[in-house]
Backbone as CSV, one residue per row, in Angstrom:
resi,resn,N_x,N_y,N_z,CA_x,CA_y,CA_z,C_x,C_y,C_z
1,UNK,29.401,20.143,57.473,30.875,20.685,57.664,30.954,21.774,56.616
2,UNK,31.306,23.122,56.546,31.838,24.198,55.103,32.771,23.941,55.026
3,UNK,33.336,23.728,53.634,34.424,23.689,53.190,35.344,24.727,52.883
4,UNK,35.869,24.623,54.088,36.575,25.660,54.107,38.436,25.494,53.664
5,UNK,38.430,24.379,52.623,40.034,24.287,52.429,39.925,25.004,50.812
6,UNK,40.595,26.000,50.721,40.402,27.030,49.408,41.415,26.239,48.389
7,UNK,41.056,26.117,47.483,42.445,25.928,46.267,43.117,24.906,46.909
8,UNK,42.978,23.713,47.210,44.177,22.661,47.654,44.786,22.186,46.055
9,UNK,46.109,22.244,46.741,46.758,21.600,45.220,47.081,20.012,45.611
10,UNK,46.614,19.496,44.279,47.058,17.990,43.924,48.158,17.668,43.267
11,UNK,49.001,16.719,43.497,49.981,16.740,42.464,50.103,15.032,42.426
12,UNK,50.121,14.895,40.936,49.113,13.808,40.202,50.457,13.341,39.182
13,UNK,50.370,12.140,38.960,51.317,11.401,37.889,51.268,9.917,38.390
14,UNK,51.909,9.664,36.874,52.591,8.215,37.366,53.651,8.210,38.333
15,UNK,53.714,6.940,39.393,54.926,6.732,40.207,56.133,6.988,39.218
16,UNK,57.112,6.946,40.506,58.780,7.172,39.168,58.445,8.560,38.204
17,UNK,57.680,9.743,38.149,57.542,10.186,37.122,58.359,11.721,37.778
18,UNK,58.696,11.318,38.870,59.302,12.993,39.547,58.103,13.554,40.240
19,UNK,57.158,13.130,40.288,56.219,13.653,41.369,56.608,14.364,42.934
20,UNK,57.409,13.336,43.580,58.220,13.068,44.834,58.984,14.573,44.904
21,UNK,59.695,14.789,43.596,60.813,15.462,44.179,60.276,16.997,43.308
22,UNK,59.066,16.992,42.777,58.668,18.621,42.311,57.679,18.505,43.968
23,UNK,56.923,17.844,44.650,56.675,17.800,45.769,57.294,18.398,46.945
24,UNK,58.338,17.973,46.921,59.158,18.178,47.706,59.968,19.847,47.769
25,UNK,60.133,20.146,46.594,60.226,21.491,45.681,59.199,22.544,46.082
26,UNK,58.380,22.210,46.132,57.208,23.218,45.951,56.852,23.666,47.260
27,UNK,57.188,22.315,48.466,56.563,22.210,49.558,57.245,23.200,50.881
28,UNK,58.585,24.027,50.063,59.662,24.928,50.567,58.682,26.011,50.634
29,UNK,57.142,26.415,49.881,56.802,27.377,49.848,56.166,27.951,51.332
30,UNK,55.983,28.792,51.916,55.383,29.007,53.339,54.363,29.366,53.089
31,UNK,53.650,29.498,52.195,51.834,29.429,52.657,51.591,27.936,52.248
32,UNK,52.497,26.688,52.116,51.817,25.306,51.786,52.246,24.764,52.587
33,UNK,50.695,24.091,53.141,50.756,22.874,54.253,51.009,21.581,53.832
34,UNK,51.197,20.966,54.038,51.276,19.264,53.740,51.214,18.171,54.713
35,UNK,51.201,17.390,54.254,51.367,15.772,55.605,52.600,15.442,55.465
36,UNK,53.675,15.351,56.661,54.415,15.124,56.715,54.805,13.861,57.855
37,UNK,56.101,13.590,57.261,55.988,12.086,57.678,56.089,11.753,59.169
38,UNK,56.009,13.165,59.974,55.799,12.821,61.437,54.112,12.479,61.513
39,UNK,53.433,13.543,61.025,51.981,13.280,60.840,51.172,11.928,60.349
40,UNK,52.324,11.210,59.422,51.660,9.975,58.527,52.191,9.110,59.960
41,UNK,53.385,9.328,60.466,53.797,8.494,61.162,53.354,8.065,62.647
42,UNK,52.266,9.380,62.997,51.781,9.498,64.143,49.913,10.445,64.080
43,UNK,48.847,9.668,63.355,47.900,9.735,62.278,47.297,10.935,63.289
44,UNK,47.185,10.706,64.750,46.315,10.622,65.932,47.066,12.334,66.475
45,UNK,47.886,13.089,65.930,48.717,13.982,66.201,48.712,15.230,65.068
46,UNK,47.704,15.582,64.650,47.943,16.565,63.284,48.638,18.151,63.772
47,UNK,49.091,18.205,65.087,49.810,19.221,65.375,51.081,18.982,65.566
48,UNK,51.732,17.509,65.257,53.090,17.572,64.681,53.263,18.206,63.174
49,UNK,52.135,19.053,62.814,52.593,19.841,61.142,53.073,20.766,62.059
50,UNK,52.806,21.433,63.325,54.059,22.249,63.478,55.502,22.619,63.197
51,UNK,56.152,20.949,63.316,57.335,20.718,62.619,57.800,20.941,61.060
52,UNK,56.715,21.262,60.308,56.735,21.384,58.879,57.763,23.049,58.316
53,UNK,57.872,23.370,59.542,58.805,24.730,59.173,59.873,24.710,59.199
54,UNK,60.839,23.374,59.777,62.030,23.018,59.545,62.197,22.296,57.872
55,UNK,61.565,21.966,57.245,61.807,22.150,56.135,61.524,23.318,55.086
56,UNK,61.211,24.332,55.357,60.961,25.333,54.887,62.517,26.248,55.452
57,UNK,63.316,25.519,55.952,64.415,26.250,55.845,65.873,25.747,55.240
58,UNK,65.921,26.566,54.286,66.622,26.835,52.951,68.247,25.542,53.694
59,UNK,69.116,25.830,55.019,69.871,25.913,55.088,69.978,24.322,55.643
60,UNK,68.599,23.668,56.524,68.643,22.780,57.201,67.839,21.765,55.831
61,UNK,67.457,22.323,55.185,66.956,21.296,54.199,68.072,20.621,53.140
62,UNK,69.463,21.442,53.031,70.403,20.927,52.728,71.200,20.036,53.139
63,UNK,71.349,20.108,54.335,71.956,19.205,55.620,71.215,18.026,55.859
64,UNK,70.014,18.365,55.884,69.123,17.073,56.791,68.521,16.387,56.327
65,UNK,68.053,16.867,54.713,66.749,16.183,54.001,66.862,14.908,53.960
66,UNK,68.111,13.954,53.959,68.020,12.786,53.857,67.816,11.832,55.219
67,UNK,68.011,12.762,56.286,67.605,11.852,57.574,66.375,11.676,57.626
68,UNK,66.632,10.221,58.249,65.088,9.891,58.887,64.196,10.919,59.624
69,UNK,64.591,11.450,60.428,64.395,11.858,61.568,63.307,13.433,61.323
70,UNK,64.306,14.396,59.730,63.613,15.327,59.880,62.436,15.382,58.788
71,UNK,61.497,16.175,59.712,60.284,16.289,58.661,60.112,16.509,57.413
72,UNK,59.608,15.822,56.183,59.430,16.175,55.044,58.206,15.931,54.463
73,UNK,57.342,16.213,53.535,56.681,15.862,52.862,56.559,14.565,52.501
74,UNK,54.963,13.866,52.662,54.868,12.182,52.324,53.718,12.072,51.628
75,UNK,53.098,10.924,50.602,52.255,10.545,50.143,51.397,10.668,51.606
76,UNK,51.788,10.013,52.481,50.710,9.924,53.951,49.459,9.054,53.329
77,UNK,49.439,7.904,52.972,48.245,7.061,52.385,47.391,6.439,53.608
78,UNK,48.406,6.561,54.883,47.156,6.009,55.935,46.136,7.290,56.547
79,UNK,46.882,8.500,56.191,45.709,9.312,56.489,44.487,10.007,55.574
80,UNK,44.538,9.489,54.421,43.599,9.309,53.770,42.779,7.901,53.557
81,UNK,43.286,6.887,54.114,42.829,5.956,54.314,42.055,6.020,55.702
82,UNK,42.112,6.741,56.465,41.099,7.125,57.607,39.587,7.631,57.371
83,UNK,39.775,8.555,56.553,38.138,8.859,55.947,37.914,8.826,54.830
84,UNK,38.258,7.788,54.146,37.544,7.002,53.393,38.447,5.426,53.052
85,UNK,38.280,4.269,54.568,38.617,3.107,53.996,38.199,2.235,53.019
86,UNK,38.813,1.903,52.263,38.763,0.474,51.148,38.598,-0.859,51.783
87,UNK,37.483,-1.765,52.070,37.892,-3.188,52.512,37.807,-3.472,51.475
88,UNK,38.770,-4.293,51.631,38.930,-5.650,50.243,38.814,-5.224,49.262
89,UNK,39.589,-3.703,48.806,40.284,-3.290,47.848,40.973,-3.709,47.342
90,UNK,41.460,-4.008,45.766,42.378,-4.892,45.129,43.082,-3.618,44.332
91,UNK,44.424,-3.299,44.656,45.373,-2.611,44.086,45.080,-0.954,44.164
92,UNK,44.076,-0.639,45.354,43.784,0.854,45.696,43.165,1.102,44.388
93,UNK,42.113,1.015,43.635,41.111,1.140,43.203,41.000,2.596,42.632
94,UNK,40.696,2.779,41.483,40.279,4.533,41.249,38.802,4.900,41.609
95,UNK,38.844,6.209,42.225,37.346,6.600,42.675,36.687,7.757,42.038
96,UNK,35.603,8.231,41.908,35.061,9.149,41.063,34.198,9.881,42.306
97,UNK,33.088,10.814,41.052,32.145,11.512,42.261,31.582,10.636,43.113
98,UNK,30.869,9.535,42.224,30.064,8.516,43.263,30.086,8.043,44.284
99,UNK,31.506,8.052,44.621,32.211,7.326,45.190,32.751,8.118,47.022
100,UNK,31.896,9.147,46.704,32.473,10.483,47.541,31.395,10.070,48.705
101,UNK,30.200,9.615,48.430,29.187,8.847,49.713,29.608,8.207,50.948
102,UNK,30.997,7.511,50.200,31.833,6.597,51.333,32.732,6.905,51.977
103,UNK,32.628,8.365,52.350,33.917,8.928,52.516,33.763,9.707,53.571
104,UNK,34.311,9.860,54.675,34.140,10.902,56.195,34.476,12.273,55.956
105,UNK,33.706,12.900,54.571,34.263,14.234,54.382,34.339,15.003,55.781
106,UNK,33.619,15.233,56.219,33.828,16.083,57.654,35.054,16.016,58.389
107,UNK,35.560,14.470,58.755,36.372,14.134,58.878,38.007,14.442,58.168
108,UNK,37.546,14.835,57.024,38.597,14.692,56.253,39.069,16.470,56.137
109,UNK,37.804,17.027,55.840,38.240,18.690,55.948,38.735,19.303,57.586
110,UNK,38.248,18.609,58.674,38.531,18.780,59.937,39.972,18.633,60.116
111,UNK,40.374,17.544,58.946,42.120,17.047,60.080,42.926,18.049,58.683
112,UNK,42.408,18.593,57.290,43.132,19.315,56.616,43.553,20.449,57.080
113,UNK,42.453,21.077,58.035,41.978,22.733,58.707,42.903,22.528,59.686
114,UNK,43.453,20.885,60.221,44.226,21.206,61.622,45.676,21.358,61.059
115,UNK,45.899,20.681,59.965,47.495,20.740,59.384,47.892,22.276,59.241
116,UNK,46.750,22.827,58.579,46.555,24.308,57.525,47.418,25.451,59.315
117,UNK,46.527,24.915,60.123,46.256,25.633,61.392,47.560,25.492,62.314
118,UNK,48.349,24.344,62.148,49.220,24.031,63.327,50.259,24.033,62.484
119,UNK,50.681,24.319,60.926,51.662,24.927,60.319,51.884,26.312,59.879
120,UNK,50.384,26.794,60.606,50.322,28.244,60.037,50.523,28.502,58.243
121,UNK,49.965,28.095,57.702,49.987,27.833,56.145,48.313,27.837,55.681
122,UNK,48.513,28.197,54.546,46.800,28.827,53.879,46.683,28.244,52.778
123,UNK,47.690,27.384,52.371,46.755,26.521,50.938,47.520,24.576,51.347
124,UNK,46.889,24.087,51.108,46.912,22.502,51.289,47.714,22.006,49.864
125,UNK,48.531,21.203,50.036,49.109,20.579,49.292,49.191,19.049,49.758
126,UNK,48.889,18.241,48.464,49.495,16.812,48.642,49.593,16.327,47.401
127,UNK,50.639,14.982,47.702,51.378,14.526,46.239,51.056,12.872,46.942
128,UNK,50.145,12.200,46.301,49.596,11.061,46.245,49.554,10.385,45.216
129,UNK,50.294,9.209,44.787,50.036,8.583,43.712,48.830,7.738,43.306
130,UNK,47.901,7.915,44.399,46.688,7.119,44.356,45.686,8.273,43.190
131,UNK,46.195,9.284,44.104,45.381,10.292,43.473,45.099,10.619,41.850
132,UNK,46.340,9.933,41.207,46.430,10.326,39.975,45.136,9.514,39.106
133,UNK,44.254,9.001,39.884,42.872,7.890,39.814,41.925,7.904,40.228
134,UNK,42.061,9.572,40.713,41.066,9.614,42.100,40.679,11.501,41.225
135,UNK,41.001,11.675,40.738,40.907,13.093,40.635,39.125,13.779,40.492
136,UNK,38.672,12.990,39.706,37.135,13.246,40.130,36.835,12.938,41.575
137,UNK,37.043,12.285,42.029,36.655,12.167,43.242,36.664,13.087,44.300
138,UNK,38.312,13.917,44.325,38.603,15.139,44.726,38.063,16.464,44.271
139,UNK,38.070,16.057,43.166,36.988,17.751,42.739,35.968,17.581,43.211
140,UNK,34.911,16.573,43.252,33.848,16.891,44.121,33.808,17.164,45.229
141,UNK,34.714,16.785,45.839,34.652,17.018,47.601,35.728,18.439,47.765
142,UNK,36.452,19.180,46.757,37.005,20.281,46.321,36.753,20.919,45.199
143,UNK,35.933,21.390,45.012,35.198,22.095,43.529,36.292,23.165,42.927
144,UNK,37.239,23.618,43.466,38.085,24.724,43.325,39.462,23.870,43.117
145,UNK,39.989,23.090,43.564,40.882,22.048,43.369,41.687,22.300,42.247
146,UNK,43.052,22.447,42.649,43.526,22.402,41.267,44.905,21.339,41.230
147,UNK,44.779,20.842,39.970,45.727,19.225,39.859,47.099,19.530,39.237
148,UNK,48.177,18.989,39.494,49.316,19.338,38.831,49.983,17.977,38.227
149,UNK,49.960,18.047,36.525,50.054,16.884,36.582,51.503,16.582,36.287
150,UNK,52.336,15.755,36.686,53.958,15.925,36.449,54.048,14.582,35.275
151,UNK,54.719,15.238,34.174,54.744,13.504,32.812,56.082,13.657,32.911
152,UNK,56.510,12.261,32.503,57.953,12.218,31.934,57.723,11.185,31.512
153,UNK,58.916,10.808,30.224,59.058,9.971,29.293,58.698,8.536,29.708
154,UNK,57.594,8.082,29.030,57.186,6.290,29.810,58.430,5.588,29.816
155,UNK,59.266,5.808,28.715,60.202,4.473,28.632,61.517,4.584,30.318
156,UNK,61.446,6.168,30.265,62.352,6.140,31.505,61.893,5.777,32.980
157,UNK,60.226,6.033,32.782,59.636,5.530,33.761,59.242,4.088,34.086
158,UNK,59.390,3.395,32.916,59.590,1.904,33.034,61.051,1.253,33.357
159,UNK,61.967,2.027,33.446,63.072,1.872,33.810,63.317,1.634,35.328
160,UNK,62.891,3.119,35.582,62.840,3.490,36.777,62.376,2.299,37.616
161,UNK,61.015,2.214,37.356,60.011,1.306,37.918,61.054,0.152,38.217
162,UNK,61.497,-0.234,37.230,62.340,-1.671,37.508,63.578,-1.711,38.480
163,UNK,64.134,-0.545,39.009,65.193,-0.566,39.679,64.408,-0.082,41.428
164,UNK,63.463,-0.335,41.832,62.769,-0.020,42.738,62.737,-1.218,43.613
165,UNK,63.650,-1.337,44.690,63.083,-2.701,45.373,61.561,-3.242,45.718
166,UNK,60.749,-2.247,45.884,59.272,-2.441,46.590,58.237,-3.067,45.239
167,UNK,59.100,-2.747,43.629,58.066,-3.123,42.542,57.779,-4.207,42.822
168,UNK,58.369,-5.384,42.875,57.934,-6.849,42.444,56.882,-6.846,43.453
169,UNK,56.533,-6.246,44.480,54.992,-6.643,45.884,54.221,-5.458,45.410
170,UNK,54.498,-4.781,44.491,53.290,-3.883,44.504,52.365,-3.779,44.388
171,UNK,50.629,-4.080,44.574,49.596,-4.227,44.231,48.918,-3.308,43.377
172,UNK,48.811,-3.896,42.004,48.382,-3.146,40.935,46.953,-2.683,40.569
173,UNK,46.509,-1.670,40.590,44.701,-1.299,40.526,44.552,-1.575,39.368
174,UNK,44.947,-1.988,38.354,44.080,-2.174,37.292,45.108,-4.032,36.663
175,UNK,45.106,-4.632,37.595,45.338,-5.834,37.439,44.623,-6.285,38.488
176,UNK,43.778,-6.473,39.026,43.055,-6.986,39.927,43.824,-7.227,41.339
177,UNK,44.738,-6.092,42.027,45.302,-6.448,42.976,46.826,-7.379,42.892
178,UNK,46.514,-7.475,41.555,48.500,-8.683,41.555,49.945,-7.790,41.438
179,UNK,50.626,-8.588,41.685,51.730,-7.976,41.674,52.405,-8.096,40.732
180,UNK,53.603,-7.272,40.495,54.365,-7.582,39.165,55.237,-8.766,39.139
181,UNK,55.455,-9.607,40.579,56.161,-10.735,40.590,54.999,-11.635,40.075
182,UNK,53.200,-11.587,40.384,52.311,-12.542,40.281,52.255,-12.485,38.733
183,UNK,52.607,-11.270,37.815,52.377,-11.659,36.265,53.262,-12.090,36.113
184,UNK,54.644,-11.632,36.408,56.130,-12.136,35.891,55.871,-14.112,36.129
185,UNK,55.112,-14.160,37.376,54.950,-15.791,37.511,54.061,-16.795,36.410
186,UNK,52.932,-15.914,35.904,52.431,-15.960,34.787,52.432,-15.890,33.721
187,UNK,54.002,-15.291,33.452,54.385,-15.426,31.622,54.514,-14.180,31.373
188,UNK,54.170,-13.039,31.722,54.194,-11.733,31.754,55.620,-10.705,31.973
189,UNK,56.260,-10.322,30.603,57.265,-9.753,31.126,57.339,-8.784,31.740
190,UNK,57.931,-8.670,32.721,57.912,-7.379,33.717,58.235,-6.419,33.319
191,UNK,58.967,-6.141,32.258,59.189,-4.713,31.447,57.637,-3.928,30.811
192,UNK,57.241,-4.863,30.333,55.852,-4.698,29.920,54.918,-4.075,30.704
193,UNK,55.047,-4.935,32.130,54.179,-4.548,33.439,54.434,-3.227,33.763
194,UNK,55.626,-2.868,33.676,56.602,-1.435,34.007,55.981,-0.445,32.886
195,UNK,55.882,-0.618,31.797,55.084,0.254,30.937,54.522,-0.139,31.038
196,UNK,53.168,-0.628,31.158,51.966,-0.318,31.155,51.117,0.239,32.553
197,UNK,51.894,-0.142,33.843,51.887,0.520,35.023,51.811,2.665,34.318
198,UNK,52.641,2.720,33.595,52.951,4.408,32.910,51.821,4.511,32.613
199,UNK,51.605,3.848,31.304,50.418,4.169,30.368,48.966,4.122,30.596
200,UNK,48.528,3.311,32.126,47.232,3.522,32.249,47.328,4.465,33.518
201,UNK,47.827,4.919,34.143,48.259,6.274,35.249,48.083,7.206,34.239
202,UNK,48.840,7.483,33.049,48.505,9.066,32.328,47.448,9.006,31.610
203,UNK,46.925,7.794,31.120,45.631,7.428,30.554,44.794,7.802,31.247
204,UNK,44.809,7.706,32.856,43.392,7.902,33.532,43.737,9.243,33.696
205,UNK,44.605,9.539,33.903,44.978,11.739,34.195,44.026,12.127,32.814
206,UNK,44.585,11.721,31.871,43.719,12.543,30.423,42.380,12.468,30.414
207,UNK,42.255,11.099,30.829,40.415,10.954,30.712,39.972,11.780,31.622
208,UNK,39.966,11.652,33.185,39.817,12.402,34.038,39.917,13.743,34.015
209,UNK,40.955,14.637,33.777,40.858,16.001,33.494,39.656,16.354,32.428
210,UNK,38.996,15.471,31.467,37.776,16.671,31.177,36.513,16.373,31.859
211,UNK,36.728,16.192,33.104,35.750,15.950,33.803,35.956,17.518,34.715
212,UNK,37.168,18.399,34.731,37.647,19.262,35.365,37.425,20.834,34.665
213,UNK,37.260,21.928,35.223,37.306,23.157,34.774,38.783,23.020,33.914
214,UNK,39.410,23.207,32.812,40.774,23.629,32.473,41.769,24.389,33.155
215,UNK,40.892,25.082,33.510,41.895,26.517,34.394,42.456,25.733,35.865
216,UNK,41.491,24.649,36.201,42.416,23.934,36.995,43.366,22.650,36.776
217,UNK,43.618,22.709,35.775,44.505,21.327,36.000,45.885,21.928,34.750
218,UNK,47.120,21.746,34.952,47.992,22.454,34.248,48.933,20.647,34.070
219,UNK,50.187,20.669,33.033,50.930,19.853,33.121,52.454,20.258,33.451
220,UNK,53.372,19.859,33.979,54.592,19.877,34.104,55.510,18.949,33.655
221,UNK,56.357,18.973,33.052,57.274,17.762,32.083,58.296,17.827,33.194
222,UNK,58.401,16.302,33.215,59.812,15.893,34.475,60.817,16.874,32.968
223,UNK,61.617,16.480,32.390,62.409,17.058,31.107,62.846,18.643,31.696
224,UNK,61.813,19.663,31.490,61.880,20.792,32.148,62.153,21.128,33.481
225,UNK,61.686,20.552,34.148,61.234,20.602,35.862,62.882,20.455,36.064
226,UNK,63.856,19.288,35.497,65.193,19.118,35.555,65.714,19.829,34.926
227,UNK,65.613,20.482,34.117,66.586,21.624,33.121,66.220,23.108,34.129
228,UNK,65.394,23.016,34.291,65.527,24.369,35.020,63.862,24.579,35.968
229,UNK,64.494,24.066,37.050,63.482,24.098,38.316,63.431,24.925,39.004
230,UNK,63.681,26.246,38.422,63.455,27.606,39.196,62.001,28.043,38.151
231,UNK,62.594,28.094,37.238,61.479,28.517,35.841,60.214,27.370,36.254
232,UNK,60.340,26.445,36.488,59.064,25.483,35.985,58.464,25.559,37.626
233,UNK,58.696,25.732,38.691,58.026,26.013,39.773,57.870,27.226,39.598
234,UNK,58.250,28.545,39.367,57.791,29.711,39.060,56.327,29.912,38.223
235,UNK,56.198,28.622,37.198,55.135,28.866,36.208,54.102,28.236,36.903
236,UNK,54.158,27.314,38.047,53.287,26.396,38.809,53.011,27.515,39.793
237,UNK,53.860,28.330,40.152,53.260,29.735,41.184,52.521,30.412,41.138
238,UNK,52.613,30.543,39.201,51.425,31.640,38.633,50.447,30.927,38.780
239,UNK,50.248,29.624,38.330,48.884,28.877,38.020,48.554,28.516,39.350
240,UNK,48.723,28.479,40.206,48.748,28.567,41.749,47.701,29.845,42.677
241,UNK,48.646,31.117,41.724,47.865,32.255,42.492,48.907,32.251,43.754
242,UNK,50.380,32.172,43.792,50.896,32.024,44.976,52.215,32.635,44.765
243,UNK,52.962,33.926,45.297,54.022,34.367,44.879,55.150,33.975,45.373
244,UNK,55.905,34.665,44.180,57.632,33.662,44.368,58.140,34.534,45.313
245,UNK,59.348,33.990,45.856,59.779,34.480,47.492,61.707,34.161,46.929
246,UNK,62.293,34.747,47.357,63.898,34.907,47.413,64.131,33.024,48.513
247,UNK,63.364,32.956,49.592,63.343,31.791,50.125,63.514,30.779,49.415
248,UNK,62.209,30.376,48.688,61.800,29.177,47.820,62.934,29.143,47.147
249,UNK,63.806,30.365,46.291,64.646,29.861,45.296,65.885,29.212,46.176
250,UNK,65.990,29.735,47.326,67.038,29.005,47.908,66.783,27.873,48.833
251,UNK,65.742,27.339,48.356,64.801,25.890,49.026,65.381,24.981,47.627
252,UNK,64.746,25.724,46.608,65.177,24.540,45.217,66.798,24.638,45.293
253,UNK,67.101,25.277,45.364,68.754,25.429,45.364,69.911,24.525,46.132
254,UNK,68.823,24.011,47.577,69.478,22.892,47.893,69.251,21.888,47.781
255,UNK,68.555,21.263,46.510,68.539,19.925,46.036,69.906,20.151,44.592
256,UNK,69.656,18.894,44.319,70.638,18.311,43.308,69.321,17.653,42.235
257,UNK,69.233,18.561,41.447,68.534,17.997,40.637,68.936,17.950,38.818
258,UNK,68.952,16.610,39.096,69.805,16.613,37.710,68.409,15.407,36.904
259,UNK,68.464,14.986,35.490,67.452,14.754,35.009,68.798,12.823,35.318
260,UNK,67.604,12.043,35.082,67.779,10.505,34.810,67.339,9.799,33.985
261,UNK,66.891,10.503,32.934,66.275,10.035,31.596,67.161,8.973,30.888
262,UNK,68.595,9.447,31.144,69.347,8.651,29.733,69.443,7.060,30.152
263,UNK,69.237,6.649,31.430,69.383,5.521,31.878,68.747,4.802,31.204
264,UNK,67.509,4.732,30.679,66.752,3.527,30.182,67.271,3.485,28.830
265,UNK,68.118,4.413,27.987,68.998,3.907,27.002,69.830,2.771,27.135
266,UNK,70.398,3.525,28.361,71.894,2.149,28.268,71.314,0.763,28.672
267,UNK,70.260,0.531,29.486,69.863,-0.171,30.411,69.030,-1.393,29.056
268,UNK,67.987,-1.301,28.665,67.165,-2.365,27.800,67.853,-2.528,25.878
269,UNK,67.905,-3.570,25.958,68.256,-4.363,24.490,67.792,-3.840,23.324
270,UNK,67.856,-3.830,22.302,67.194,-3.402,21.583,65.619,-3.822,21.100
271,UNK,65.959,-4.814,21.515,64.582,-5.847,21.458,63.188,-5.427,22.318
272,UNK,63.959,-5.004,23.654,62.995,-4.351,24.770,62.790,-2.757,24.629
273,UNK,63.514,-2.208,23.842,63.090,-1.020,23.538,61.965,-0.793,22.542
274,UNK,61.758,-2.061,21.817,60.911,-2.112,20.425,59.469,-2.875,21.255
275,UNK,59.706,-3.695,22.061,59.108,-3.889,23.051,58.154,-3.010,23.276
276,UNK,58.913,-2.077,24.398,58.259,-1.020,24.914,57.285,-0.129,24.185
277,UNK,58.507,0.000,23.013,57.495,1.269,22.545,56.413,0.661,21.855
278,UNK,56.209,-0.558,21.254,55.252,-1.211,20.778,53.952,-1.304,21.665
279,UNK,54.222,-1.361,23.065,53.286,-1.210,24.223,52.710,0.536,24.392
280,UNK,53.546,1.058,24.530,53.303,2.717,25.086,53.465,3.631,23.876
281,UNK,53.773,3.029,22.309,54.289,4.487,21.708,53.180,4.939,21.176
282,UNK,51.952,4.573,21.041,50.842,5.868,20.566,50.762,6.870,21.710
283,UNK,50.963,6.560,22.816,50.836,7.852,24.079,52.219,8.548,24.201
284,UNK,53.166,7.577,24.018,54.537,8.605,23.726,54.983,9.595,22.456
285,UNK,54.044,9.418,21.563,53.907,9.948,20.589,52.962,11.191,20.411
286,UNK,51.262,10.766,20.948,50.932,11.493,21.566,51.033,12.962,22.544
287,UNK,52.166,12.125,23.454,52.888,13.297,24.340,54.391,13.770,24.071
288,UNK,54.695,13.476,22.965,55.722,14.046,21.666,56.974,13.806,22.289
289,UNK,57.008,12.304,22.746,58.237,12.083,23.518,59.219,11.252,21.913
290,UNK,58.271,10.617,20.910,58.902,10.380,19.792,58.191,10.919,18.698
């Protein structure tokens, strides 16, 4: 099947870096089609993408975005697994161009085409934390794909990981599928595990971006996004070649955008801060956070 999916947009970045909020802000653009909570729940019914337009009505988003029944953009792991099942994999490992042969590319392209057709959109977009370590794989399938890397202070990300209920049970790709709970029982400080999660994810993106044309990659800082979401989304639209619309502004203004970066300083002891900065300090310095 000919690849008819032009310039798809993939939002990548460490978990808890603001990738979800960015995804949901950009999803308000009428040209962008995405995998919804309905499609993820019923993978055999891509026609449910017809409901995506509800998420692009600012008044509805402001009132219903947190309701479970309201369609919203999601990672939709189950959809990606349909076209590249990884049997007996540990922690959802990285994929490169060498792994493309194991994927059902025709099925993947056909499914995405249906999403675009049913949602009446021209460009596909997806945010999926697994794709943070699959940039080379995706670029091999979609040679003109655009990658938007959301970057956040690793100390804030460390704190955020520790605050979510699923964190102790998460299968970690760089730890042979072990969970933070497993590592803690082995004597590993959970704070350091969370810091390493950020470090390895960001370093993987920085390593893999060398394999794609520079004009197909951009970085968005969480801190700037929180400070001025209109300006940052506008910058992304320029990068993607998409027009700005007043309706998108209304969509963005429907969200309560506030930085939560201050929380890490209130949570960690001076000893913990020192341990975190010893673990991820060089990368924090490289990214100009210290």
